[in-house]
mmCIF file of C-alpha atoms in Angstrom:
data_model
loop_
_atom_site.group_PDB
_atom_site.id
_atom_site.type_symbol
_atom_site.label_atom_id
_atom_site.label_comp_id
_atom_site.label_asym_id
_atom_site.label_seq_id
_atom_site.Cartn_x
_atom_site.Cartn_y
_atom_site.Cartn_z
ATOM 1 C CA MET A 704 -55.244 -74.225 -96.299
ATOM 2 C CA ASN A 705 -53.017 -75.696 -98.658
ATOM 3 C CA MET A 706 -51.156 -78.800 -97.896
ATOM 4 C CA LEU A 707 -47.298 -78.741 -99.321
ATOM 5 C CA ARG A 708 -47.022 -82.306 -99.889
ATOM 6 C CA GLU A 709 -49.416 -81.311 -102.933
ATOM 7 C CA ALA A 710 -47.528 -78.152 -103.814
ATOM 8 C CA SER A 711 -45.219 -77.256 -106.920
ATOM 9 C CA GLU A 712 -40.988 -78.553 -106.696
ATOM 10 C CA LYS A 713 -40.871 -74.651 -107.134
ATOM 11 C CA ARG A 714 -42.955 -73.582 -104.221
ATOM 12 C CA ILE A 715 -41.100 -76.475 -102.076
ATOM 13 C CA ARG A 716 -37.882 -74.965 -103.071
ATOM 14 C CA LEU A 717 -38.323 -71.880 -101.839
ATOM 15 C CA ILE A 718 -40.011 -73.079 -98.601
ATOM 16 C CA THR A 719 -37.258 -75.062 -98.554
ATOM 17 C CA ILE A 720 -35.026 -72.049 -98.579
ATOM 18 C CA MET A 721 -36.927 -70.115 -95.964
ATOM 19 C CA ALA A 722 -36.580 -72.868 -93.366
ATOM 20 C CA PHE A 723 -32.626 -72.846 -93.448
ATOM 21 C CA VAL A 724 -33.454 -68.597 -93.473
ATOM 22 C CA SER A 725 -35.235 -69.026 -90.280
ATOM 23 C CA ILE A 726 -32.559 -71.842 -88.459
ATOM 24 C CA PRO A 727 -30.741 -69.187 -87.040
ATOM 25 C CA LEU A 728 -32.845 -66.887 -85.975
ATOM 26 C CA SER A 729 -33.040 -68.910 -82.383
ATOM 27 C CA GLY A 730 -29.363 -68.494 -82.447
ATOM 28 C CA PHE A 731 -30.442 -64.695 -82.621
ATOM 29 C CA VAL A 732 -32.763 -64.616 -80.155
ATOM 30 C CA THR A 733 -30.575 -66.338 -77.481
ATOM 31 C CA ASP A 734 -27.665 -64.033 -78.592
ATOM 32 C CA ILE A 735 -27.899 -60.927 -79.910
ATOM 33 C CA TYR A 736 -28.133 -58.717 -77.199
ATOM 34 C CA LEU A 737 -25.276 -60.444 -75.280
ATOM 35 C CA PRO A 738 -23.096 -57.037 -76.135
ATOM 36 C CA SER A 739 -25.394 -54.749 -74.599
ATOM 37 C CA PHE A 740 -25.366 -56.350 -71.008
ATOM 38 C CA PRO A 741 -23.330 -53.493 -69.146
ATOM 39 C CA SER A 742 -25.649 -50.840 -71.059
ATOM 40 C CA MET A 743 -28.672 -52.576 -70.123
ATOM 41 C CA ALA A 744 -27.414 -53.174 -66.342
ATOM 42 C CA LYS A 745 -26.393 -49.063 -66.384
ATOM 43 C CA GLU A 746 -30.032 -47.701 -68.017
ATOM 44 C CA MET A 747 -32.141 -50.243 -65.481
ATOM 45 C CA MET A 748 -29.680 -49.432 -62.613
ATOM 46 C CA VAL A 749 -29.963 -53.372 -61.914
ATOM 47 C CA SER A 750 -27.152 -55.901 -61.240
ATOM 48 C CA GLU A 751 -25.059 -57.970 -63.803
ATOM 49 C CA LYS A 752 -26.682 -60.639 -61.956
ATOM 50 C CA ASP A 753 -30.776 -59.245 -62.978
ATOM 51 C CA ILE A 754 -29.378 -58.603 -66.553
ATOM 52 C CA GLN A 755 -27.882 -62.191 -66.944
ATOM 53 C CA ILE A 756 -31.128 -63.978 -65.533
ATOM 54 C CA THR A 757 -33.392 -62.970 -68.392
ATOM 55 C CA LEU A 758 -30.517 -65.311 -70.515
ATOM 56 C CA THR A 759 -31.392 -68.064 -68.001
ATOM 57 C CA SER A 760 -35.184 -67.859 -67.900
ATOM 58 C CA TYR A 761 -35.601 -67.753 -71.776
ATOM 59 C CA LEU A 762 -32.789 -70.958 -71.919
ATOM 60 C CA LEU A 763 -34.899 -72.786 -69.189
ATOM 61 C CA SER A 764 -38.403 -71.741 -71.079
ATOM 62 C CA TYR A 765 -36.618 -72.752 -74.433
ATOM 63 C CA GLY A 766 -35.349 -76.326 -73.044
ATOM 64 C CA ILE A 767 -38.395 -77.364 -71.116
ATOM 65 C CA SER A 768 -40.755 -76.404 -74.135
ATOM 66 C CA GLN A 769 -39.011 -78.569 -76.316
ATOM 67 C CA LEU A 770 -39.988 -81.501 -74.096
ATOM 68 C CA PHE A 771 -43.561 -81.388 -74.783
ATOM 69 C CA VAL A 772 -43.624 -79.258 -78.300
ATOM 70 C CA GLY A 773 -43.098 -82.242 -80.590
ATOM 71 C CA GLY A 774 -45.730 -84.210 -79.456
ATOM 72 C CA ILE A 775 -48.818 -81.494 -79.367
ATOM 73 C CA LEU A 776 -47.325 -80.407 -83.641
ATOM 74 C CA ASP A 777 -47.645 -84.303 -84.487
ATOM 75 C CA SER A 778 -51.577 -83.244 -83.076
ATOM 76 C CA ILE A 779 -52.310 -80.051 -84.143
ATOM 77 C CA GLY A 780 -50.104 -78.986 -87.287
ATOM 78 C CA ARG A 781 -47.381 -76.495 -87.923
ATOM 79 C CA TYR A 782 -48.367 -74.364 -89.947
ATOM 80 C CA ARG A 783 -50.837 -72.537 -87.665
ATOM 81 C CA PRO A 784 -48.428 -72.853 -84.698
ATOM 82 C CA LYS A 785 -45.473 -71.409 -86.373
ATOM 83 C CA LEU A 786 -47.647 -68.449 -87.104
ATOM 84 C CA VAL A 787 -48.334 -67.581 -83.926
ATOM 85 C CA ALA A 788 -44.984 -68.502 -82.802
ATOM 86 C CA LEU A 789 -43.828 -65.940 -84.788
ATOM 87 C CA LEU A 790 -46.470 -63.602 -83.744
ATOM 88 C CA VAL A 791 -46.013 -63.497 -80.192
ATOM 89 C CA LEU A 792 -41.351 -63.275 -81.449
ATOM 90 C CA ILE A 793 -42.592 -59.901 -82.948
ATOM 91 C CA LEU A 794 -44.803 -58.694 -80.194
ATOM 92 C CA SER A 795 -42.964 -59.656 -77.291
ATOM 93 C CA SER A 796 -39.511 -58.409 -78.680
ATOM 94 C CA LEU A 797 -41.471 -54.786 -79.023
ATOM 95 C CA PHE A 798 -42.867 -55.311 -75.609
ATOM 96 C CA ILE A 799 -39.222 -55.545 -74.418
ATOM 97 C CA THR A 800 -38.619 -52.091 -75.880
ATOM 98 C CA MET A 801 -41.073 -50.642 -74.286
ATOM 99 C CA THR A 802 -40.141 -51.106 -70.480
ATOM 100 C CA ASN A 803 -37.112 -51.338 -68.379
ATOM 101 C CA SER A 804 -39.125 -54.053 -65.575
ATOM 102 C CA ILE A 805 -36.314 -56.675 -65.719
ATOM 103 C CA LEU A 806 -39.509 -58.994 -63.764
ATOM 104 C CA LEU A 807 -41.345 -57.911 -67.335
ATOM 105 C CA ILE A 808 -38.326 -58.469 -69.574
ATOM 106 C CA CYS A 809 -37.921 -62.410 -68.173
ATOM 107 C CA LEU A 810 -41.510 -62.936 -68.215
ATOM 108 C CA LEU A 811 -41.303 -61.986 -72.082
ATOM 109 C CA ARG A 812 -37.995 -64.164 -72.270
ATOM 110 C CA ILE A 813 -39.822 -67.411 -71.256
ATOM 111 C CA LEU A 814 -43.081 -66.605 -73.623
ATOM 112 C CA GLN A 815 -39.751 -66.131 -76.403
ATOM 113 C CA GLY A 816 -38.189 -69.529 -75.234
ATOM 114 C CA ILE A 817 -41.392 -71.177 -75.478
ATOM 115 C CA ALA A 818 -42.216 -69.474 -78.942
ATOM 116 C CA VAL A 819 -38.293 -70.404 -80.633
ATOM 117 C CA SER A 820 -38.458 -74.052 -79.430
ATOM 118 C CA VAL A 821 -42.162 -74.142 -81.704
ATOM 119 C CA LEU A 822 -40.243 -72.801 -84.638
ATOM 120 C CA VAL A 823 -37.292 -74.977 -84.401
ATOM 121 C CA VAL A 824 -39.203 -78.345 -83.575
ATOM 122 C CA ALA A 825 -41.870 -77.125 -86.213
ATOM 123 C CA THR A 826 -38.936 -76.170 -88.771
ATOM 124 C CA ARG A 827 -37.206 -79.841 -88.313
ATOM 125 C CA ALA A 828 -40.691 -81.609 -88.971
ATOM 126 C CA ILE A 829 -41.295 -79.831 -92.382
ATOM 127 C CA PHE A 830 -38.126 -81.401 -93.293
ATOM 128 C CA VAL A 831 -39.890 -84.667 -92.511
ATOM 129 C CA ASP A 832 -43.299 -83.756 -93.496
ATOM 130 C CA ILE A 833 -42.095 -83.153 -97.118
ATOM 131 C CA TYR A 834 -39.024 -85.195 -98.340
ATOM 132 C CA ASP A 835 -38.299 -88.921 -98.229
ATOM 133 C CA ALA A 836 -35.664 -90.142 -95.948
ATOM 134 C CA GLU A 837 -32.380 -89.842 -97.826
ATOM 135 C CA ARG A 838 -33.305 -86.508 -98.792
ATOM 136 C CA VAL A 839 -34.389 -85.572 -95.061
ATOM 137 C CA LYS A 840 -30.430 -86.632 -93.980
ATOM 138 C CA HIS A 841 -29.186 -84.419 -96.850
ATOM 139 C CA TYR A 842 -30.670 -81.842 -95.299
ATOM 140 C CA LEU A 843 -30.400 -82.050 -91.710
ATOM 141 C CA SER A 844 -26.441 -82.557 -92.092
ATOM 142 C CA TYR A 845 -27.038 -78.699 -92.661
ATOM 143 C CA PHE A 846 -29.044 -77.978 -89.792
ATOM 144 C CA THR A 847 -26.180 -77.595 -87.944
ATOM 145 C CA ILE A 848 -24.403 -75.414 -90.015
ATOM 146 C CA ALA A 849 -27.436 -73.033 -90.394
ATOM 147 C CA TRP A 850 -27.883 -73.187 -86.736
ATOM 148 C CA SER A 851 -23.999 -71.959 -85.758
ATOM 149 C CA CYS A 852 -24.472 -68.880 -87.837
ATOM 150 C CA GLY A 853 -26.999 -67.301 -85.132
ATOM 151 C CA PRO A 854 -24.577 -67.972 -82.201
ATOM 152 C CA ILE A 855 -21.844 -66.851 -84.657
ATOM 153 C CA LEU A 856 -23.308 -63.573 -86.467
ATOM 154 C CA ALA A 857 -25.854 -62.667 -83.745
ATOM 155 C CA PRO A 858 -23.306 -60.892 -80.927
ATOM 156 C CA PHE A 859 -21.191 -59.590 -84.099
ATOM 157 C CA LEU A 860 -24.383 -57.495 -85.084
ATOM 158 C CA GLY A 861 -25.549 -56.758 -81.711
ATOM 159 C CA GLY A 862 -22.318 -55.069 -80.648
ATOM 160 C CA TYR A 863 -22.863 -52.564 -84.121
ATOM 161 C CA LEU A 864 -26.278 -51.787 -83.308
ATOM 162 C CA GLU A 865 -25.467 -51.181 -79.517
ATOM 163 C CA LYS A 866 -23.114 -48.931 -80.962
ATOM 164 C CA LEU A 867 -25.190 -47.292 -83.579
ATOM 165 C CA PHE A 868 -28.803 -46.632 -81.682
ATOM 166 C CA ASN A 869 -28.827 -48.622 -78.016
ATOM 167 C CA TRP A 870 -29.479 -52.068 -76.620
ATOM 168 C CA HIS A 871 -33.214 -51.464 -77.690
ATOM 169 C CA ALA A 872 -32.338 -52.022 -81.896
ATOM 170 C CA ASN A 873 -31.364 -55.601 -80.702
ATOM 171 C CA PHE A 874 -35.219 -56.352 -80.272
ATOM 172 C CA TYR A 875 -36.117 -54.436 -83.206
ATOM 173 C CA PHE A 876 -34.369 -55.730 -85.302
ATOM 174 C CA LEU A 877 -35.590 -59.732 -83.714
ATOM 175 C CA ALA A 878 -38.806 -58.030 -84.610
ATOM 176 C CA PHE A 879 -38.116 -57.601 -87.770
ATOM 177 C CA TYR A 880 -36.459 -60.759 -88.549
ATOM 178 C CA ALA A 881 -39.846 -62.608 -87.167
ATOM 179 C CA GLY A 882 -42.273 -60.479 -89.055
ATOM 180 C CA PHE A 883 -40.354 -61.419 -92.522
ATOM 181 C CA LEU A 884 -40.895 -64.871 -91.524
ATOM 182 C CA PHE A 885 -44.407 -64.041 -90.579
ATOM 183 C CA LEU A 886 -45.315 -62.347 -94.260
ATOM 184 C CA PHE A 887 -43.327 -65.208 -96.030
ATOM 185 C CA GLU A 888 -45.231 -68.132 -93.567
ATOM 186 C CA TRP A 889 -48.789 -66.330 -94.488
ATOM 187 C CA PHE A 890 -48.634 -65.730 -98.415
ATOM 188 C CA PHE A 891 -46.341 -68.720 -99.109
ATOM 189 C CA SER A 892 -46.341 -71.538 -96.984
ATOM 190 C CA GLY A 893 -49.024 -73.976 -95.738
ATOM 191 C CA GLU A 894 -49.542 -77.393 -93.656
ATOM 192 C CA SER A 895 -46.986 -79.719 -94.368
ATOM 193 C CA LEU A 896 -48.440 -82.724 -92.006
ATOM 194 C CA PRO A 897 -49.784 -85.003 -93.984
ATOM 195 C CA GLN A 898 -51.905 -86.883 -91.188
ATOM 196 C CA LYS A 899 -52.869 -85.276 -87.777
ATOM 197 C CA LYS A 900 -52.395 -87.783 -84.869
ATOM 198 C CA LYS A 901 -54.084 -88.103 -81.465
ATOM 199 C CA LEU A 902 -52.049 -86.553 -79.013
ATOM 200 C CA ASP A 903 -51.224 -89.788 -77.013
ATOM 201 C CA LEU A 904 -49.532 -88.473 -73.404
ATOM 202 C CA SER A 905 -49.453 -91.781 -71.560
ATOM 203 C CA GLU A 906 -46.988 -92.899 -74.733
ATOM 204 C CA ASN A 907 -45.202 -90.160 -74.415
ATOM 205 C CA ILE A 908 -44.525 -90.559 -70.510
ATOM 206 C CA SER A 909 -43.510 -93.886 -70.903
ATOM 207 C CA LEU A 910 -41.111 -93.260 -73.543
ATOM 208 C CA TYR A 911 -39.678 -90.713 -71.923
ATOM 209 C CA SER A 912 -39.157 -92.339 -68.577
ATOM 210 C CA MET A 913 -37.807 -95.499 -70.402
ATOM 211 C CA MET A 914 -35.085 -92.893 -71.852
ATOM 212 C CA LEU A 915 -34.792 -91.072 -68.620
ATOM 213 C CA LYS A 916 -33.799 -94.527 -67.156
ATOM 214 C CA ASN A 917 -31.134 -95.445 -69.388
ATOM 215 C CA LYS A 918 -27.459 -94.412 -67.173
ATOM 216 C CA ILE A 919 -25.375 -94.072 -70.750
ATOM 217 C CA PHE A 920 -27.843 -91.713 -72.510
ATOM 218 C CA MET A 921 -28.379 -89.399 -69.500
ATOM 219 C CA LEU A 922 -24.648 -89.343 -68.874
ATOM 220 C CA GLY A 923 -24.281 -88.334 -72.682
ATOM 221 C CA ILE A 924 -27.108 -85.403 -72.033
ATOM 222 C CA ILE A 925 -25.083 -84.154 -69.022
ATOM 223 C CA ILE A 926 -21.900 -84.063 -70.602
ATOM 224 C CA LEU A 927 -23.465 -82.115 -73.781
ATOM 225 C CA GLY A 928 -24.889 -79.440 -71.669
ATOM 226 C CA LEU A 929 -21.868 -78.996 -69.409
ATOM 227 C CA SER A 930 -19.541 -78.743 -72.937
ATOM 228 C CA TYR A 931 -22.298 -76.120 -73.592
ATOM 229 C CA SER A 932 -22.428 -74.419 -70.256
ATOM 230 C CA ILE A 933 -18.414 -73.308 -70.880
ATOM 231 C CA VAL A 934 -19.621 -71.852 -74.024
ATOM 232 C CA MET A 935 -22.760 -69.521 -72.477
ATOM 233 C CA LEU A 936 -20.152 -68.848 -69.072
ATOM 234 C CA PHE A 937 -17.728 -66.387 -71.324
ATOM 235 C CA ASN A 938 -21.552 -65.382 -73.308
ATOM 236 C CA ILE A 939 -22.754 -64.015 -69.922
ATOM 237 C CA THR A 940 -20.101 -62.840 -67.619
ATOM 238 C CA GLY A 941 -17.492 -62.017 -70.997
ATOM 239 C CA PRO A 942 -19.682 -58.836 -71.705
ATOM 240 C CA PHE A 943 -18.999 -57.426 -68.720
ATOM 241 C CA ILE A 944 -15.106 -58.416 -68.310
ATOM 242 C CA ILE A 945 -14.563 -56.566 -71.912
ATOM 243 C CA GLU A 946 -16.684 -53.532 -71.279
ATOM 244 C CA ASN A 947 -16.162 -52.500 -67.405
ATOM 245 C CA THR A 948 -12.629 -54.205 -66.595
ATOM 246 C CA PHE A 949 -10.775 -53.899 -69.625
ATOM 247 C CA HIS A 950 -12.606 -50.649 -71.022
ATOM 248 C CA PHE A 951 -13.714 -51.917 -74.763
ATOM 249 C CA THR A 952 -17.006 -51.141 -76.551
ATOM 250 C CA PRO A 953 -19.739 -53.260 -77.146
ATOM 251 C CA VAL A 954 -18.345 -53.545 -80.732
ATOM 252 C CA VAL A 955 -15.336 -55.508 -79.674
ATOM 253 C CA ILE A 956 -17.666 -57.383 -77.718
ATOM 254 C CA GLY A 957 -19.595 -58.522 -80.689
ATOM 255 C CA TYR A 958 -16.101 -59.013 -82.396
ATOM 256 C CA CYS A 959 -14.727 -61.165 -79.151
ATOM 257 C CA THR A 960 -18.417 -63.632 -79.374
ATOM 258 C CA LEU A 961 -17.507 -63.967 -83.095
ATOM 259 C CA ILE A 962 -14.075 -65.232 -83.404
ATOM 260 C CA LEU A 963 -15.093 -68.033 -80.195
ATOM 261 C CA GLY A 964 -18.207 -68.631 -82.103
ATOM 262 C CA PHE A 965 -16.162 -70.273 -84.522
ATOM 263 C CA SER A 966 -13.883 -71.635 -82.296
ATOM 264 C CA TRP A 967 -17.017 -73.526 -81.139
ATOM 265 C CA MET A 968 -17.651 -74.399 -84.902
ATOM 266 C CA ILE A 969 -13.762 -75.649 -85.458
ATOM 267 C CA GLY A 970 -14.586 -77.682 -82.701
ATOM 268 C CA GLY A 971 -17.827 -79.089 -83.946
ATOM 269 C CA PHE A 972 -15.524 -80.308 -87.041
ATOM 270 C CA ILE A 973 -12.673 -81.484 -85.454
ATOM 271 C CA GLY A 974 -15.489 -83.770 -83.332
ATOM 272 C CA LYS A 975 -17.392 -84.756 -86.786
ATOM 273 C CA ARG A 976 -13.887 -86.136 -88.505
ATOM 274 C CA ARG A 977 -13.130 -87.640 -85.279
ATOM 275 C CA LEU A 978 -15.632 -89.605 -84.546
ATOM 276 C CA GLY A 979 -14.489 -93.038 -85.726
ATOM 277 C CA LEU A 980 -11.527 -93.011 -82.967
ATOM 278 C CA ASP A 981 -12.269 -95.274 -80.115
ATOM 279 C CA PHE A 982 -13.438 -93.353 -76.368
ATOM 280 C CA LYS A 983 -9.857 -92.378 -75.196
ATOM 281 C CA SER A 984 -8.710 -90.657 -78.140
ATOM 282 C CA ARG A 985 -12.017 -88.971 -78.811
ATOM 283 C CA ILE A 986 -13.463 -87.982 -75.621
ATOM 284 C CA LEU A 987 -10.167 -88.396 -73.299
ATOM 285 C CA LEU A 988 -8.132 -86.185 -74.909
ATOM 286 C CA PRO A 989 -10.092 -82.850 -75.882
ATOM 287 C CA ILE A 990 -11.429 -82.878 -71.764
ATOM 288 C CA ILE A 991 -7.512 -83.161 -70.373
ATOM 289 C CA LEU A 992 -6.467 -80.876 -72.987
ATOM 290 C CA GLN A 993 -9.252 -78.307 -71.824
ATOM 291 C CA LEU A 994 -8.223 -78.512 -68.098
ATOM 292 C CA ILE A 995 -4.592 -77.839 -69.205
ATOM 293 C CA LEU A 996 -5.600 -74.478 -71.191
ATOM 294 C CA ILE A 997 -7.859 -73.417 -68.220
ATOM 295 C CA ALA A 998 -5.178 -74.151 -65.613
ATOM 296 C CA GLY A 999 -2.814 -72.086 -68.157
ATOM 297 C CA LEU A 1000 -5.182 -69.600 -67.854
ATOM 298 C CA ILE A 1001 -5.328 -69.411 -64.507
ATOM 299 C CA THR A 1002 -1.957 -69.363 -63.385
ATOM 300 C CA THR A 1003 -1.378 -66.398 -66.276
ATOM 301 C CA SER A 1004 -4.150 -64.530 -64.602
ATOM 302 C CA TYR A 1005 -2.207 -63.998 -61.521
ATOM 303 C CA PHE A 1006 0.450 -62.316 -63.499
ATOM 304 C CA ALA A 1007 -1.367 -60.326 -66.249
ATOM 305 C CA GLU A 1008 -4.892 -60.196 -67.365
ATOM 306 C CA SER A 1009 -5.804 -58.575 -70.770
ATOM 307 C CA LEU A 1010 -8.160 -59.320 -73.390
ATOM 308 C CA TYR A 1011 -5.135 -60.086 -75.492
ATOM 309 C CA ILE A 1012 -4.300 -62.961 -73.225
ATOM 310 C CA MET A 1013 -8.212 -63.939 -72.346
ATOM 311 C CA ILE A 1014 -9.236 -64.658 -76.128
ATOM 312 C CA PRO A 1015 -6.575 -66.774 -77.390
ATOM 313 C CA PHE A 1016 -7.144 -69.309 -74.194
ATOM 314 C CA ALA A 1017 -11.224 -69.088 -74.562
ATOM 315 C CA PHE A 1018 -10.674 -69.792 -78.049
ATOM 316 C CA PHE A 1019 -8.872 -73.238 -77.561
ATOM 317 C CA ILE A 1020 -11.113 -74.209 -74.237
ATOM 318 C CA HIS A 1021 -13.886 -73.783 -76.717
ATOM 319 C CA ILE A 1022 -12.747 -75.845 -79.701
ATOM 320 C CA CYS A 1023 -12.460 -78.780 -77.045
ATOM 321 C CA SER A 1024 -15.885 -77.824 -76.092
ATOM 322 C CA GLY A 1025 -17.024 -78.077 -79.319
ATOM 323 C CA VAL A 1026 -15.001 -81.563 -80.067
ATOM 324 C CA LEU A 1027 -16.806 -83.082 -77.072
ATOM 325 C CA PHE A 1028 -19.994 -81.760 -77.940
ATOM 326 C CA THR A 1029 -20.313 -83.035 -81.428
ATOM 327 C CA SER A 1030 -18.703 -86.311 -80.659
ATOM 328 C CA PHE A 1031 -21.816 -87.279 -77.695
ATOM 329 C CA PHE A 1032 -24.770 -85.267 -79.690
ATOM 330 C CA THR A 1033 -24.231 -87.846 -82.698
ATOM 331 C CA THR A 1034 -23.541 -90.845 -80.245
ATOM 332 C CA SER A 1035 -26.533 -89.776 -78.008
ATOM 333 C CA MET A 1036 -28.830 -88.937 -81.202
ATOM 334 C CA LEU A 1037 -28.255 -92.641 -82.755
ATOM 335 C CA TYR A 1038 -28.978 -94.217 -78.807
ATOM 336 C CA PHE A 1039 -32.893 -94.844 -79.716
ATOM 337 C CA PRO A 1040 -32.941 -95.531 -83.645
ATOM 338 C CA LYS A 1041 -36.496 -95.987 -83.576
ATOM 339 C CA ASN A 1042 -37.468 -92.931 -81.271
ATOM 340 C CA ALA A 1043 -35.255 -90.432 -82.897
ATOM 341 C CA GLY A 1044 -37.656 -87.826 -82.876
ATOM 342 C CA THR A 1045 -38.680 -88.342 -79.250
ATOM 343 C CA ALA A 1046 -34.927 -88.796 -77.946
ATOM 344 C CA GLY A 1047 -33.897 -85.614 -79.840
ATOM 345 C CA GLY A 1048 -37.006 -83.488 -78.385
ATOM 346 C CA LEU A 1049 -35.583 -85.038 -75.009
ATOM 347 C CA MET A 1050 -31.565 -84.604 -75.620
ATOM 348 C CA GLY A 1051 -32.316 -80.647 -76.710
ATOM 349 C CA GLY A 1052 -34.802 -79.997 -74.069
ATOM 350 C CA LEU A 1053 -32.755 -81.183 -71.512
ATOM 351 C CA VAL A 1054 -29.084 -79.803 -73.024
ATOM 352 C CA TYR A 1055 -30.558 -76.661 -72.364
ATOM 353 C CA VAL A 1056 -32.583 -77.287 -68.916
ATOM 354 C CA ILE A 1057 -29.161 -77.896 -67.638
ATOM 355 C CA THR A 1058 -27.205 -74.742 -69.274
ATOM 356 C CA SER A 1059 -29.668 -72.487 -67.859
ATOM 357 C CA VAL A 1060 -29.320 -74.144 -64.440
ATOM 358 C CA THR A 1061 -25.717 -73.789 -64.879
ATOM 359 C CA SER A 1062 -25.878 -69.805 -65.895
ATOM 360 C CA PHE A 1063 -28.486 -69.360 -62.908
ATOM 361 C CA ILE A 1064 -25.535 -70.509 -60.801
ATOM 362 C CA ILE A 1065 -22.701 -68.644 -62.009
ATOM 363 C CA SER A 1066 -25.003 -65.266 -61.703
ATOM 364 C CA VAL A 1067 -25.930 -65.940 -58.369
ATOM 365 C CA SER A 1068 -22.240 -66.965 -57.354
ATOM 366 C CA GLY A 1069 -20.914 -63.393 -57.389
ATOM 367 C CA THR A 1070 -19.773 -60.665 -59.793
ATOM 368 C CA VAL A 1071 -17.416 -61.854 -61.961
ATOM 369 C CA ALA A 1072 -15.144 -58.958 -62.781
ATOM 370 C CA GLU A 1073 -12.165 -60.319 -64.006
ATOM 371 C CA GLN A 1074 -10.196 -62.706 -65.855
ATOM 372 C CA LYS A 1075 -9.279 -64.790 -63.128
ATOM 373 C CA ASP A 1076 -13.150 -65.180 -61.911
ATOM 374 C CA LEU A 1077 -14.054 -66.627 -65.358
ATOM 375 C CA SER A 1078 -10.840 -68.988 -65.312
ATOM 376 C CA TRP A 1079 -12.191 -70.325 -62.089
ATOM 377 C CA ARG A 1080 -15.650 -71.078 -63.099
ATOM 378 C CA TYR A 1081 -14.343 -72.458 -66.501
ATOM 379 C CA LEU A 1082 -12.082 -74.678 -64.334
ATOM 380 C CA ILE A 1083 -15.250 -76.183 -62.321
ATOM 381 C CA ILE A 1084 -17.678 -76.573 -65.042
ATOM 382 C CA ALA A 1085 -14.421 -78.461 -66.441
ATOM 383 C CA ILE A 1086 -13.960 -81.005 -63.516
ATOM 384 C CA LEU A 1087 -17.349 -81.991 -63.505
ATOM 385 C CA LEU A 1088 -17.756 -82.339 -67.395
ATOM 386 C CA PHE A 1089 -14.713 -84.701 -66.922
ATOM 387 C CA VAL A 1090 -16.106 -86.998 -63.689
ATOM 388 C CA VAL A 1091 -19.459 -87.084 -65.676
ATOM 389 C CA ILE A 1092 -16.998 -88.472 -68.407
ATOM 390 C CA LEU A 1093 -15.227 -90.995 -66.565
ATOM 391 C CA ILE A 1094 -17.982 -92.585 -64.901
ATOM 392 C CA MET A 1095 -19.362 -92.912 -68.789
ATOM 393 C CA HIS A 1096 -16.325 -94.159 -69.859
ATOM 394 C CA GLN A 1097 -17.445 -96.926 -67.077
ATOM 395 C CA ALA A 1098 -20.811 -97.297 -67.657
ATOM 396 C CA VAL A 1099 -19.624 -98.316 -71.311
ATOM 397 C CA LYS A 1100 -17.121 -100.603 -70.203
ATOM 398 C CA LYS A 1101 -19.514 -102.144 -68.172
ATOM 399 C CA GLU A 1102 -22.233 -102.430 -70.983
ATOM 400 C CA LYS A 1103 -19.666 -104.007 -73.374
ATOM 401 C CA ALA A 1104 -18.546 -106.703 -71.128
ATOM 402 C CA GLU A 1105 -22.195 -107.427 -70.567
ATOM 403 C CA ASN A 1106 -23.212 -108.226 -74.024
#
């Protein structure tokens, strides 16, 4: 097996390009089949809740796996686990197209969550393995942009695949995408880890427990999870409202999710530009604006319900979430500079665990059939978010006073 550190510059450049090509895959695995939710429910003769749980299973598995994958990859390398993960993605995607059993689909989605977490962590680690600190910082700043292509483009593509073929086409596409990456890895890539480390579970556990006891760090993670849950709320309920209540096609669902994907990205850019502001301007303004927008959507819903009302409101609500997410993502990542890798793994994992728990609660809390059902659920998450932000604000003030 070739070591990548000894590879030619041309080969390393090619591997870097392919790493960026692989980053959106996690977003595609999560979101490509969102426009197919209603037709999957009809074809399998199951409830909306059952289809939504296939997404929750994936998110929970993806989140929990990220807590352990980093240490394992440091001890066994990146190359072989990446190949195995891609193979699991190919086979699980194909098996999903062959079954109508919701239980089996949920189990296969759990496997996909583990596989994608291996791919994401290994891809991030490859940059650290083969580049110096300055180049790593340069490349990692593009990670979020590359990653956001997945959630933005996936439902848009999924809507067209659903219209032209059926819901199975989404999973054939995932198998093709993973197959292309597998062939590239097999023929051109290699092991990037210069020196394998002994897996020290006790060290990892003591690090995690130190971080879990840190109130400000944990409140930051809860805020990240709730900010992302607002976006996920639309992803799991929006397709049913658009198709079953407003009677639009899966292609329209794809366009709506594409628009809302851009709103999240816009929020990210605004959040990045506002990082230098003080806590009140940077954090309290977007959450208060979000609550006002949600109150506006609830009020409007009692007079008129329409796709042309729901999407503009959701667009600005999601921008506020994007602003908050970016603000807390940056400050949480920098909270433990000496253990940034472990902190990043813990943060990424717990954000998805929180998102999967809230999406599960939304799934079992009754059918979301109308615009007002969506808006009341937006309000519950936003109020929770506001309360956690106020608690964090007090904790930050207290810490500053003590120092």
